[in-house]
Amino acid sequence: MELDFERCYRAVDSRDQRFDGWFYTGVTSTGIYCRPSCPATTPKRQNVRFFPSAAAAQGAGLRACRRCRPDAAPGSPQWDVRADVVGRAMRLIADGVVDRDGVPGLAARLGYTERHLHRMLRAELGAGPLALARAQRAQTARILIETTGLGLAEVAFAAGFGSVRQFNDTVREVYGATPSELRVSRGGRRAVGGAGTITLRLAYRPPLHAGALLDFLALRALPGVEEVRDGAYHRGLRLPHGPGTVSLTPADGHVAATLRLADMRDLAPAVARCRRLLDLDADPVAVDTTLAADPVLAPAVAAEPGVRLPHAVDGFEMAVRAITTQQISLQSARTTLTHLLTATAHPVDHEVDGEVDLQNSGQPHDRPLGLRPFPSAEEVLSVGDTGFRMPGARRETIRAVARAVVAGELDLAPGGDREEAVRRLAALPGIGPWTAGYVAMRALGDPDVLLPTDLGVRRGAAALGRPDDPKTLNAYADRWRPWRSYAVIRLWRAA
């Protein structure tokens, strides 16, 4: 990836937080790499190199700055929104695919040979898939070292390393300190909440309109799976090695996340899914600049900067929600989905760490509820007709999607091919343009989806003084490209 030296150096000189995650600053005289916003003295031009990824900086022999912690910077918004192979690969690596399935598994998911995938990633990011996964393992290890009481050997394998020696060598190379020294330097602090609990900060680029995020999620919260309470969002997670729960609390400059995991190997996937859920890797300045150029949306952007596009932690879940919501209200859809949850519930679902779950989820609690993940495609296929409480055609559409997911014919994961997923969805009976578009927007993270027939979108357009017929609205929305999905969120708020 080409990085313009002058532009990057100006960002470093001004300590502009907006560029954190876009690139990394390597200082050859000190042997470290930093975020653009690092508060240290601006290095001399002749001592600076810029890198498109932390892995590329590490590959050049640099270690992470202990002051600005560049390995914990927000993810690049470029990889977050790009639908090409490199963007998909970055999302899959963040979700831990290389740690679980190796580079062959990553290449198979993307449909390319290992050699060609390596070439593409090296050309764009300055590092291959193994180096990118190694950089992520190092960050995961650092979190576990500093926030848990796990033994260092346990940390090594939980972070995805193949051996303790590999773990020790990587941590020493990336951070300039041994794992034991990192633990001592942070005071050996351990998160409150017992075994399997990790508390960490999820960075984002300001501004972030936290109220809009929580409003959106609260309106659609499904009892037993998620809730918004006391300024925080809580939900159950289905992760590669077991279930988990998360509590996400927006704060100044970060989102505080408390994760409760059945298996510590799921830390990196859980963090990646939470970041996607809250759209924390977006570039809100770029989005708002485009939308504010339209006089119709400009007042809303000025009043509420940083409105994000909530995504999904589970693509199949979002598809089921979209199908269920067709032509009915959100409240009715929530009732219908609650019946489905009850039909797939197991006795263990009703108690997690001694806390009441699904049946009493409406009652106030002093602690986060024991929440369960949304049912898997396999679980939904096992439900009889009476468990759906919806028209037969809609029930069969959900089953068709579940069968396609189980068979591997439909990939709704973050690294899936958006165009291919939408094409396969649209080919299923009962899936129209609105449903396919909604899934593309929220499950697949497409930033440029318009839903011109959506009732909320049309009401929002009317509230802002624009014609609300779908054809006219569709033509008008061309000025919002490539951020029409974010315009949809603002129209819903206007409605």
Short mmCIF file of C-alpha atoms in Angstrom, two decimals:
data_model
loop_
_atom_site.label_atom_id
_atom_site.label_comp_id
_atom_site.label_asym_id
_atom_site.label_seq_id
_atom_site.Cartn_x
_atom_site.Cartn_y
_atom_site.Cartn_z
CA MET A 1 0.00 0.00 0.00
CA GLU A 2 1.43 3.38 -0.99
CA LEU A 3 1.83 5.81 1.90
CA ASP A 4 2.45 9.46 1.09
CA PHE A 5 5.39 10.52 3.27
CA GLU A 6 4.45 14.20 3.57
CA ARG A 7 0.84 13.50 4.52
CA CYS A 8 1.85 10.86 7.04
CA TYR A 9 4.54 13.05 8.58
CA ARG A 10 2.11 15.95 8.98
CA ALA A 11 -0.29 13.61 10.79
CA VAL A 12 2.51 12.51 13.11
CA ASP A 13 3.67 16.09 13.73
CA SER A 14 0.11 17.13 14.68
CA ARG A 15 -0.52 13.89 16.66
CA ASP A 16 -3.77 13.40 14.77
CA GLN A 17 -5.73 10.53 16.35
CA ARG A 18 -7.82 10.10 13.21
CA PHE A 19 -4.89 8.35 11.54
CA ASP A 20 -4.34 5.75 14.27
CA GLY A 21 -4.59 2.37 12.59
CA TRP A 22 -4.29 3.83 9.10
CA PHE A 23 -0.51 3.52 9.28
CA TYR A 24 2.32 3.05 11.80
CA THR A 25 5.37 5.23 12.35
CA GLY A 26 8.74 3.49 12.57
CA VAL A 27 11.61 5.37 14.20
CA THR A 28 14.89 3.87 13.03
CA SER A 29 17.02 5.77 15.59
CA THR A 30 15.17 4.20 18.56
CA GLY A 31 14.05 0.92 17.00
CA ILE A 32 10.40 1.38 17.93
CA TYR A 33 7.14 1.91 16.08
CA CYS A 34 4.26 4.12 17.23
CA ARG A 35 0.78 5.35 16.49
CA PRO A 36 0.60 8.63 14.56
CA SER A 37 -0.83 10.22 17.71
CA CYS A 38 2.03 9.14 20.00
CA PRO A 39 2.73 11.97 22.49
CA ALA A 40 6.50 11.53 22.22
CA THR A 41 8.64 14.18 20.54
CA THR A 42 8.21 14.13 16.78
CA PRO A 43 11.16 12.24 15.27
CA LYS A 44 13.37 13.75 12.60
CA ARG A 45 12.35 13.08 9.01
CA GLN A 46 15.49 11.13 8.20
CA ASN A 47 14.75 8.71 11.05
CA VAL A 48 11.15 7.92 10.06
CA ARG A 49 9.60 5.13 8.00
CA PHE A 50 5.89 4.48 7.59
CA PHE A 51 4.26 1.05 7.55
CA PRO A 52 0.75 -0.06 6.55
CA SER A 53 0.51 -2.60 9.38
CA ALA A 54 1.99 -3.37 12.79
CA ALA A 55 3.18 -6.69 11.37
CA ALA A 56 5.18 -4.87 8.68
CA ALA A 57 6.85 -2.69 11.33
CA GLN A 58 7.68 -5.76 13.39
CA GLY A 59 9.07 -7.45 10.28
CA ALA A 60 11.44 -4.51 9.89
CA GLY A 61 12.88 -5.28 13.34
CA LEU A 62 11.00 -2.60 15.30
CA ARG A 63 9.29 -3.12 18.65
CA ALA A 64 6.03 -1.59 19.86
CA CYS A 65 6.18 1.70 21.74
CA ARG A 66 5.36 1.17 25.41
CA ARG A 67 3.90 4.65 25.71
CA CYS A 68 1.27 4.79 22.94
CA ARG A 69 0.72 1.01 22.60
CA PRO A 70 0.33 0.99 18.79
CA ASP A 71 -0.69 -2.67 18.79
CA ALA A 72 -3.92 -1.64 20.55
CA ALA A 73 -4.83 1.12 18.06
CA PRO A 74 -8.21 1.03 16.26
CA GLY A 75 -8.21 -1.25 13.23
CA SER A 76 -7.73 0.25 9.81
CA PRO A 77 -11.03 1.54 8.40
CA GLN A 78 -9.70 0.68 4.95
CA TRP A 79 -9.69 -3.06 5.69
CA ASP A 80 -12.93 -2.74 7.66
CA VAL A 81 -15.00 -1.62 4.65
CA ARG A 82 -13.12 -3.11 1.69
CA ALA A 83 -14.88 -6.07 0.11
CA ASP A 84 -11.87 -7.35 -1.86
CA VAL A 85 -9.71 -10.31 -0.93
CA VAL A 86 -7.29 -8.32 1.24
CA GLY A 87 -10.08 -6.73 3.25
CA ARG A 88 -11.78 -10.11 3.71
CA ALA A 89 -8.47 -11.70 4.72
CA MET A 90 -7.86 -9.07 7.38
CA ARG A 91 -11.28 -9.65 8.91
CA LEU A 92 -10.76 -13.42 8.94
CA ILE A 93 -7.29 -13.09 10.49
CA ALA A 94 -8.76 -10.83 13.19
CA ASP A 95 -11.39 -13.49 13.84
CA GLY A 96 -8.64 -16.05 14.49
CA VAL A 97 -8.95 -18.18 11.36
CA VAL A 98 -5.17 -18.57 10.94
CA ASP A 99 -4.80 -19.64 14.58
CA ARG A 100 -7.54 -22.25 14.18
CA ASP A 101 -7.09 -23.46 10.60
CA GLY A 102 -3.66 -22.21 9.55
CA VAL A 103 -2.82 -20.37 6.35
CA PRO A 104 -4.24 -23.23 4.23
CA GLY A 105 -7.59 -22.76 5.96
CA LEU A 106 -7.50 -19.00 5.35
CA ALA A 107 -6.64 -19.48 1.69
CA ALA A 108 -9.42 -22.05 1.27
CA ARG A 109 -11.98 -19.67 2.79
CA LEU A 110 -10.92 -16.99 0.32
CA GLY A 111 -10.65 -19.28 -2.71
CA TYR A 112 -7.00 -18.56 -3.52
CA THR A 113 -3.75 -20.50 -3.35
CA GLU A 114 -1.53 -19.86 -0.34
CA ARG A 115 1.21 -18.42 -2.56
CA HIS A 116 -1.09 -15.94 -4.30
CA LEU A 117 -2.69 -14.88 -1.02
CA HIS A 118 0.75 -14.27 0.46
CA ARG A 119 1.70 -12.10 -2.54
CA MET A 120 -1.44 -9.99 -2.25
CA LEU A 121 -1.05 -9.39 1.49
CA ARG A 122 2.64 -8.58 1.17
CA ALA A 123 1.90 -6.06 -1.60
CA GLU A 124 -0.84 -4.29 0.39
CA LEU A 125 0.27 -4.70 4.00
CA GLY A 126 3.98 -5.38 3.89
CA ALA A 127 3.50 -8.71 5.67
CA GLY A 128 2.13 -12.16 4.92
CA PRO A 129 -0.71 -13.96 6.72
CA LEU A 130 1.57 -15.66 9.25
CA ALA A 131 3.18 -12.35 10.25
CA LEU A 132 -0.21 -10.66 10.55
CA ALA A 133 -1.53 -13.49 12.72
CA ARG A 134 1.66 -13.39 14.81
CA ALA A 135 1.16 -9.68 15.50
CA GLN A 136 -2.37 -10.39 16.66
CA ARG A 137 -1.20 -13.25 18.89
CA ALA A 138 1.30 -10.89 20.52
CA GLN A 139 -1.46 -8.38 21.30
CA THR A 140 -3.72 -11.13 22.67
CA ALA A 141 -0.88 -12.42 24.83
CA ARG A 142 -0.23 -8.94 26.19
CA ILE A 143 -3.88 -8.56 27.22
CA LEU A 144 -3.87 -11.94 28.97
CA ILE A 145 -0.55 -11.23 30.71
CA GLU A 146 -1.71 -7.88 32.02
CA THR A 147 -5.35 -8.57 32.89
CA THR A 148 -5.56 -12.19 34.06
CA GLY A 149 -3.94 -14.44 36.62
CA LEU A 150 -3.29 -17.20 34.09
CA GLY A 151 0.10 -18.86 34.22
CA LEU A 152 2.39 -17.76 31.42
CA ALA A 153 2.33 -21.22 29.81
CA GLU A 154 -1.48 -21.03 29.80
CA VAL A 155 -1.29 -17.55 28.27
CA ALA A 156 0.96 -18.85 25.50
CA PHE A 157 -1.46 -21.49 24.30
CA ALA A 158 -4.57 -19.37 24.90
CA ALA A 159 -3.08 -16.65 22.68
CA GLY A 160 -2.54 -19.17 19.87
CA PHE A 161 1.20 -19.84 20.11
CA GLY A 162 2.44 -23.32 19.26
CA SER A 163 4.99 -23.45 22.07
CA VAL A 164 6.11 -21.54 25.15
CA ARG A 165 9.45 -20.83 23.49
CA GLN A 166 7.73 -19.25 20.48
CA PHE A 167 5.59 -17.19 22.88
CA ASN A 168 8.61 -15.96 24.86
CA ASP A 169 10.60 -15.08 21.74
CA THR A 170 7.69 -13.21 20.11
CA VAL A 171 6.79 -11.17 23.20
CA ARG A 172 10.44 -10.23 23.76
CA GLU A 173 10.85 -9.21 20.11
CA VAL A 174 7.60 -7.23 19.82
CA TYR A 175 7.61 -5.51 23.22
CA GLY A 176 11.28 -5.46 24.20
CA ALA A 177 10.47 -7.26 27.45
CA THR A 178 9.89 -10.81 28.62
CA PRO A 179 6.37 -11.94 29.56
CA SER A 180 7.36 -11.90 33.24
CA GLU A 181 8.63 -8.33 32.94
CA LEU A 182 5.38 -7.23 31.27
CA ARG A 183 3.37 -8.72 34.11
CA VAL A 184 5.54 -7.04 36.76
CA SER A 185 5.45 -3.69 34.93
CA ARG A 186 1.63 -3.69 35.05
CA GLY A 187 1.53 -4.68 38.69
CA GLY A 188 0.10 -8.12 37.95
CA ARG A 189 -3.39 -6.68 38.00
CA ARG A 190 -6.18 -9.19 37.64
CA ALA A 191 -9.67 -8.42 36.42
CA VAL A 192 -12.50 -8.62 38.94
CA GLY A 193 -15.04 -11.31 38.13
CA GLY A 194 -13.23 -14.61 38.54
CA ALA A 195 -11.78 -17.16 36.20
CA GLY A 196 -12.44 -16.58 32.52
CA THR A 197 -13.14 -12.85 32.96
CA ILE A 198 -11.11 -10.26 31.07
CA THR A 199 -11.57 -6.49 31.15
CA LEU A 200 -10.01 -4.37 28.41
CA ARG A 201 -10.41 -1.16 26.45
CA LEU A 202 -11.57 -1.09 22.83
CA ALA A 203 -10.17 2.01 21.12
CA TYR A 204 -12.06 3.96 18.46
CA ARG A 205 -11.63 7.05 16.33
CA PRO A 206 -13.60 10.00 17.69
CA PRO A 207 -16.27 11.12 17.50
CA LEU A 208 -18.50 8.28 18.68
CA HIS A 209 -22.21 8.91 19.25
CA ALA A 210 -22.65 6.32 22.00
CA GLY A 211 -26.29 7.27 22.59
CA ALA A 212 -27.24 6.41 19.02
CA LEU A 213 -25.54 3.02 19.30
CA LEU A 214 -27.27 2.12 22.56
CA ASP A 215 -30.63 3.41 21.30
CA PHE A 216 -30.37 1.24 18.20
CA LEU A 217 -29.39 -1.89 20.11
CA ALA A 218 -31.94 -1.36 22.89
CA LEU A 219 -34.81 -1.05 20.43
CA ARG A 220 -33.91 -4.42 18.93
CA ALA A 221 -32.68 -6.21 22.08
CA LEU A 222 -33.80 -9.83 22.25
CA PRO A 223 -34.51 -11.01 25.84
CA GLY A 224 -32.26 -13.84 26.89
CA VAL A 225 -29.62 -12.94 24.29
CA GLU A 226 -28.95 -9.23 24.87
CA GLU A 227 -29.97 -6.22 26.91
CA VAL A 228 -29.13 -2.55 27.36
CA ARG A 229 -29.00 -1.49 30.99
CA ASP A 230 -27.28 1.24 33.01
CA GLY A 231 -25.57 2.72 29.97
CA ALA A 232 -24.07 -0.60 28.86
CA TYR A 233 -24.86 -3.30 26.32
CA HIS A 234 -24.72 -6.94 27.39
CA ARG A 235 -25.06 -10.01 25.21
CA GLY A 236 -24.24 -13.69 24.80
CA LEU A 237 -21.67 -14.78 22.23
CA ARG A 238 -21.18 -17.97 20.23
CA LEU A 239 -17.43 -18.35 19.80
CA PRO A 240 -15.27 -20.98 18.07
CA HIS A 241 -14.33 -22.84 21.27
CA GLY A 242 -17.40 -22.23 23.44
CA PRO A 243 -19.94 -19.67 24.65
CA GLY A 244 -19.21 -16.33 26.24
CA THR A 245 -20.82 -13.08 27.35
CA VAL A 246 -19.72 -9.48 27.01
CA SER A 247 -20.60 -6.17 28.63
CA LEU A 248 -19.76 -3.09 26.56
CA THR A 249 -19.77 0.35 28.20
CA PRO A 250 -18.94 3.43 26.08
CA ALA A 251 -16.46 5.78 27.77
CA ASP A 252 -14.30 8.74 26.82
CA GLY A 253 -11.93 7.58 24.10
CA HIS A 254 -12.71 3.89 24.42
CA VAL A 255 -15.37 1.27 25.05
CA ALA A 256 -14.84 -0.73 28.25
CA ALA A 257 -15.37 -4.44 27.54
CA THR A 258 -15.77 -7.15 30.15
CA LEU A 259 -15.63 -10.59 28.55
CA ARG A 260 -16.52 -13.86 30.26
CA LEU A 261 -15.15 -16.72 28.19
CA ALA A 262 -15.46 -20.47 28.49
CA ASP A 263 -12.14 -20.81 26.63
CA MET A 264 -9.40 -18.17 26.63
CA ARG A 265 -8.48 -19.05 23.04
CA ASP A 266 -11.62 -17.13 22.05
CA LEU A 267 -10.31 -13.76 23.24
CA ALA A 268 -9.19 -12.49 19.81
CA PRO A 269 -12.40 -13.59 18.00
CA ALA A 270 -14.53 -12.10 20.77
CA VAL A 271 -12.73 -8.74 20.57
CA ALA A 272 -12.98 -8.69 16.77
CA ARG A 273 -16.73 -9.39 16.88
CA CYS A 274 -17.37 -6.74 19.51
CA ARG A 275 -15.44 -4.17 17.49
CA ARG A 276 -17.51 -5.03 14.42
CA LEU A 277 -20.76 -4.95 16.37
CA LEU A 278 -20.13 -1.36 17.49
CA ASP A 279 -18.41 -0.32 14.22
CA LEU A 280 -15.35 0.83 16.16
CA ASP A 281 -12.97 0.65 13.20
CA ALA A 282 -14.96 3.12 11.11
CA ASP A 283 -13.65 6.53 10.04
CA PRO A 284 -16.49 8.78 11.26
CA VAL A 285 -14.90 11.95 9.89
CA ALA A 286 -14.88 10.56 6.35
CA VAL A 287 -18.49 9.38 6.66
CA ASP A 288 -19.80 12.58 8.20
CA THR A 289 -17.94 14.78 5.71
CA THR A 290 -19.69 13.08 2.79
CA LEU A 291 -23.15 13.09 4.39
CA ALA A 292 -22.83 16.68 5.63
CA ALA A 293 -22.27 17.83 2.04
CA ASP A 294 -25.99 17.20 1.52
CA PRO A 295 -28.01 20.13 2.97
CA VAL A 296 -30.76 17.67 3.93
CA LEU A 297 -28.51 15.66 6.26
CA ALA A 298 -26.11 18.43 7.29
CA PRO A 299 -28.11 19.58 10.37
CA ALA A 300 -28.39 16.00 11.66
CA VAL A 301 -24.66 15.39 11.18
CA ALA A 302 -23.81 18.62 12.96
CA ALA A 303 -26.13 17.78 15.86
CA GLU A 304 -25.03 14.14 16.16
CA PRO A 305 -21.50 13.56 14.82
CA GLY A 306 -20.08 10.06 14.86
CA VAL A 307 -23.24 7.98 14.38
CA ARG A 308 -22.08 4.43 13.67
CA LEU A 309 -23.52 1.49 11.74
CA PRO A 310 -24.10 -1.39 14.20
CA HIS A 311 -23.07 -4.67 12.62
CA ALA A 312 -23.51 -8.23 13.93
CA VAL A 313 -21.60 -10.77 15.99
CA ASP A 314 -23.32 -13.61 14.09
CA GLY A 315 -24.30 -13.41 10.41
CA PHE A 316 -26.84 -16.22 10.66
CA GLU A 317 -28.53 -14.51 13.59
CA MET A 318 -28.86 -11.31 11.56
CA ALA A 319 -30.36 -13.20 8.62
CA VAL A 320 -32.99 -14.78 10.89
CA ARG A 321 -33.81 -11.41 12.42
CA ALA A 322 -34.16 -9.81 8.99
CA ILE A 323 -36.50 -12.53 7.75
CA THR A 324 -38.58 -12.41 10.92
CA THR A 325 -38.91 -8.62 10.73
CA GLN A 326 -40.31 -8.64 7.19
CA GLN A 327 -43.55 -6.62 7.11
CA ILE A 328 -44.03 -6.61 10.91
CA SER A 329 -42.98 -4.28 13.72
CA LEU A 330 -39.81 -4.69 15.77
CA GLN A 331 -41.90 -5.50 18.85
CA SER A 332 -43.79 -8.28 17.03
CA ALA A 333 -40.52 -9.66 15.64
CA ARG A 334 -39.02 -9.70 19.14
CA THR A 335 -41.97 -11.70 20.44
CA THR A 336 -41.67 -14.19 17.58
CA LEU A 337 -37.93 -14.61 18.11
CA THR A 338 -38.44 -15.13 21.85
CA HIS A 339 -40.61 -18.15 21.02
CA LEU A 340 -37.80 -19.49 18.85
CA LEU A 341 -35.31 -18.97 21.69
CA THR A 342 -37.56 -20.87 24.07
CA ALA A 343 -37.88 -23.74 21.59
CA THR A 344 -34.08 -24.05 21.33
CA ALA A 345 -33.29 -23.53 25.02
CA HIS A 346 -31.58 -26.26 27.02
CA PRO A 347 -31.72 -26.54 30.83
CA VAL A 348 -28.16 -25.19 31.08
CA ASP A 349 -29.24 -22.03 29.28
CA HIS A 350 -31.33 -20.92 32.22
CA GLU A 351 -28.50 -20.51 34.67
CA VAL A 352 -25.04 -19.10 34.09
CA ASP A 353 -22.82 -18.64 37.14
CA GLY A 354 -25.90 -18.76 39.32
CA GLU A 355 -27.71 -15.97 37.51
CA VAL A 356 -31.24 -16.23 36.14
CA ASP A 357 -31.35 -16.35 32.36
CA LEU A 358 -34.01 -16.48 29.64
CA GLN A 359 -37.23 -16.86 31.64
CA ASN A 360 -36.62 -13.93 34.01
CA SER A 361 -34.65 -11.63 31.74
CA GLY A 362 -37.04 -8.73 32.27
CA GLN A 363 -36.25 -8.38 35.96
CA PRO A 364 -33.64 -5.93 37.26
CA HIS A 365 -30.28 -7.35 38.39
CA ASP A 366 -27.27 -5.96 40.15
CA ARG A 367 -24.98 -7.91 37.80
CA PRO A 368 -25.17 -8.59 34.06
CA LEU A 369 -27.65 -11.32 33.21
CA GLY A 370 -26.51 -14.81 32.29
CA LEU A 371 -27.15 -14.42 28.57
CA ARG A 372 -26.98 -17.15 25.95
CA PRO A 373 -25.86 -16.95 22.33
CA PHE A 374 -28.46 -16.83 19.57
CA PRO A 375 -29.29 -20.38 18.36
CA SER A 376 -27.01 -21.86 15.72
CA ALA A 377 -28.22 -22.90 12.29
CA GLU A 378 -28.14 -26.54 13.43
CA GLU A 379 -30.30 -25.73 16.47
CA VAL A 380 -32.83 -23.84 14.37
CA LEU A 381 -33.14 -26.79 11.99
CA SER A 382 -34.01 -29.03 14.94
CA VAL A 383 -37.03 -26.90 15.94
CA GLY A 384 -40.49 -28.17 15.07
CA ASP A 385 -43.13 -26.07 13.35
CA THR A 386 -44.72 -24.96 16.64
CA GLY A 387 -41.47 -23.34 17.78
CA PHE A 388 -41.53 -20.70 15.07
CA ARG A 389 -44.90 -18.97 15.65
CA MET A 390 -44.78 -17.35 12.22
CA PRO A 391 -46.32 -17.90 8.76
CA GLY A 392 -45.26 -21.17 7.14
CA ALA A 393 -43.54 -19.50 4.19
CA ARG A 394 -41.37 -17.39 6.48
CA ARG A 395 -40.52 -20.43 8.59
CA GLU A 396 -39.39 -22.32 5.49
CA THR A 397 -37.27 -19.36 4.39
CA ILE A 398 -35.41 -19.43 7.73
CA ARG A 399 -34.90 -23.17 7.36
CA ALA A 400 -33.59 -22.71 3.82
CA VAL A 401 -31.03 -20.18 5.06
CA ALA A 402 -30.05 -22.50 7.92
CA ARG A 403 -29.57 -25.44 5.55
CA ALA A 404 -27.43 -23.31 3.22
CA VAL A 405 -25.25 -22.16 6.15
CA VAL A 406 -24.82 -25.69 7.51
CA ALA A 407 -23.94 -27.02 4.05
CA GLY A 408 -21.35 -24.28 3.55
CA GLU A 409 -23.24 -22.88 0.57
CA LEU A 410 -23.87 -19.50 2.25
CA ASP A 411 -21.09 -17.62 4.07
CA LEU A 412 -22.42 -14.84 6.30
CA ALA A 413 -19.20 -14.40 8.28
CA PRO A 414 -17.31 -11.06 8.25
CA GLY A 415 -14.81 -12.42 5.73
CA GLY A 416 -17.43 -13.72 3.33
CA ASP A 417 -17.75 -12.48 -0.23
CA ARG A 418 -20.50 -9.85 -0.04
CA GLU A 419 -21.62 -10.05 -3.64
CA GLU A 420 -21.69 -13.85 -3.59
CA ALA A 421 -23.57 -13.94 -0.27
CA VAL A 422 -26.21 -11.50 -1.51
CA ARG A 423 -26.60 -13.46 -4.75
CA ARG A 424 -27.09 -16.74 -2.87
CA LEU A 425 -29.50 -15.12 -0.42
CA ALA A 426 -31.60 -13.61 -3.19
CA ALA A 427 -31.86 -17.04 -4.85
CA LEU A 428 -33.61 -18.50 -1.79
CA PRO A 429 -37.43 -18.44 -1.67
CA GLY A 430 -38.80 -15.62 0.48
CA ILE A 431 -35.68 -13.43 0.30
CA GLY A 432 -36.31 -10.12 -1.44
CA PRO A 433 -34.14 -7.04 -2.03
CA TRP A 434 -34.91 -5.55 1.40
CA THR A 435 -33.88 -8.67 3.32
CA ALA A 436 -30.74 -9.25 1.26
CA GLY A 437 -29.78 -5.58 1.60
CA TYR A 438 -30.35 -5.54 5.37
CA VAL A 439 -28.16 -8.63 5.81
CA ALA A 440 -25.46 -7.13 3.58
CA MET A 441 -25.52 -3.91 5.60
CA ARG A 442 -25.43 -5.39 9.10
CA ALA A 443 -24.04 -8.93 8.84
CA LEU A 444 -21.53 -8.38 6.02
CA GLY A 445 -20.65 -4.76 6.87
CA ASP A 446 -21.40 -3.24 3.47
CA PRO A 447 -21.16 0.55 4.00
CA ASP A 448 -23.08 1.46 0.83
CA VAL A 449 -26.52 -0.15 1.06
CA LEU A 450 -29.75 1.80 0.62
CA LEU A 451 -33.14 0.37 1.62
CA PRO A 452 -35.47 2.66 -0.36
CA THR A 453 -38.60 0.56 0.30
CA ASP A 454 -38.04 0.43 4.07
CA LEU A 455 -40.86 2.17 5.92
CA GLY A 456 -38.52 3.76 8.47
CA VAL A 457 -36.23 5.08 5.72
CA ARG A 458 -39.18 6.59 3.87
CA ARG A 459 -40.56 8.18 7.03
CA GLY A 460 -37.14 9.61 7.82
CA ALA A 461 -36.87 11.08 4.35
CA ALA A 462 -40.30 12.66 4.70
CA ALA A 463 -39.36 14.06 8.12
CA LEU A 464 -36.37 15.76 6.50
CA GLY A 465 -38.51 17.22 3.73
CA ARG A 466 -37.49 14.85 0.94
CA PRO A 467 -39.80 12.86 -1.38
CA ASP A 468 -40.28 9.43 0.15
CA ASP A 469 -41.22 7.32 -2.87
CA PRO A 470 -38.57 4.60 -3.38
CA LYS A 471 -37.61 5.52 -6.94
CA THR A 472 -37.00 9.20 -6.19
CA LEU A 473 -35.22 8.39 -2.92
CA ASN A 474 -32.97 5.88 -4.65
CA ALA A 475 -31.89 8.47 -7.23
CA TYR A 476 -31.36 11.17 -4.59
CA ALA A 477 -29.20 8.86 -2.47
CA ASP A 478 -26.42 8.72 -5.07
CA ARG A 479 -24.92 11.80 -3.38
CA TRP A 480 -24.42 9.73 -0.20
CA ARG A 481 -22.15 7.14 -1.82
CA PRO A 482 -20.12 5.29 -0.63
CA TRP A 483 -21.78 5.69 2.80
CA ARG A 484 -25.46 5.08 2.07
CA SER A 485 -25.71 2.53 4.92
CA TYR A 486 -24.80 5.31 7.37
CA ALA A 487 -27.42 7.53 5.75
CA VAL A 488 -29.98 4.78 6.41
CA ILE A 489 -29.12 4.87 10.13
CA ARG A 490 -29.60 8.65 10.17
CA LEU A 491 -32.93 8.37 8.32
CA TRP A 492 -34.12 5.84 10.87
CA ARG A 493 -33.19 8.26 13.65
CA ALA A 494 -35.02 11.06 11.85
CA ALA A 495 -38.10 8.85 11.68
#
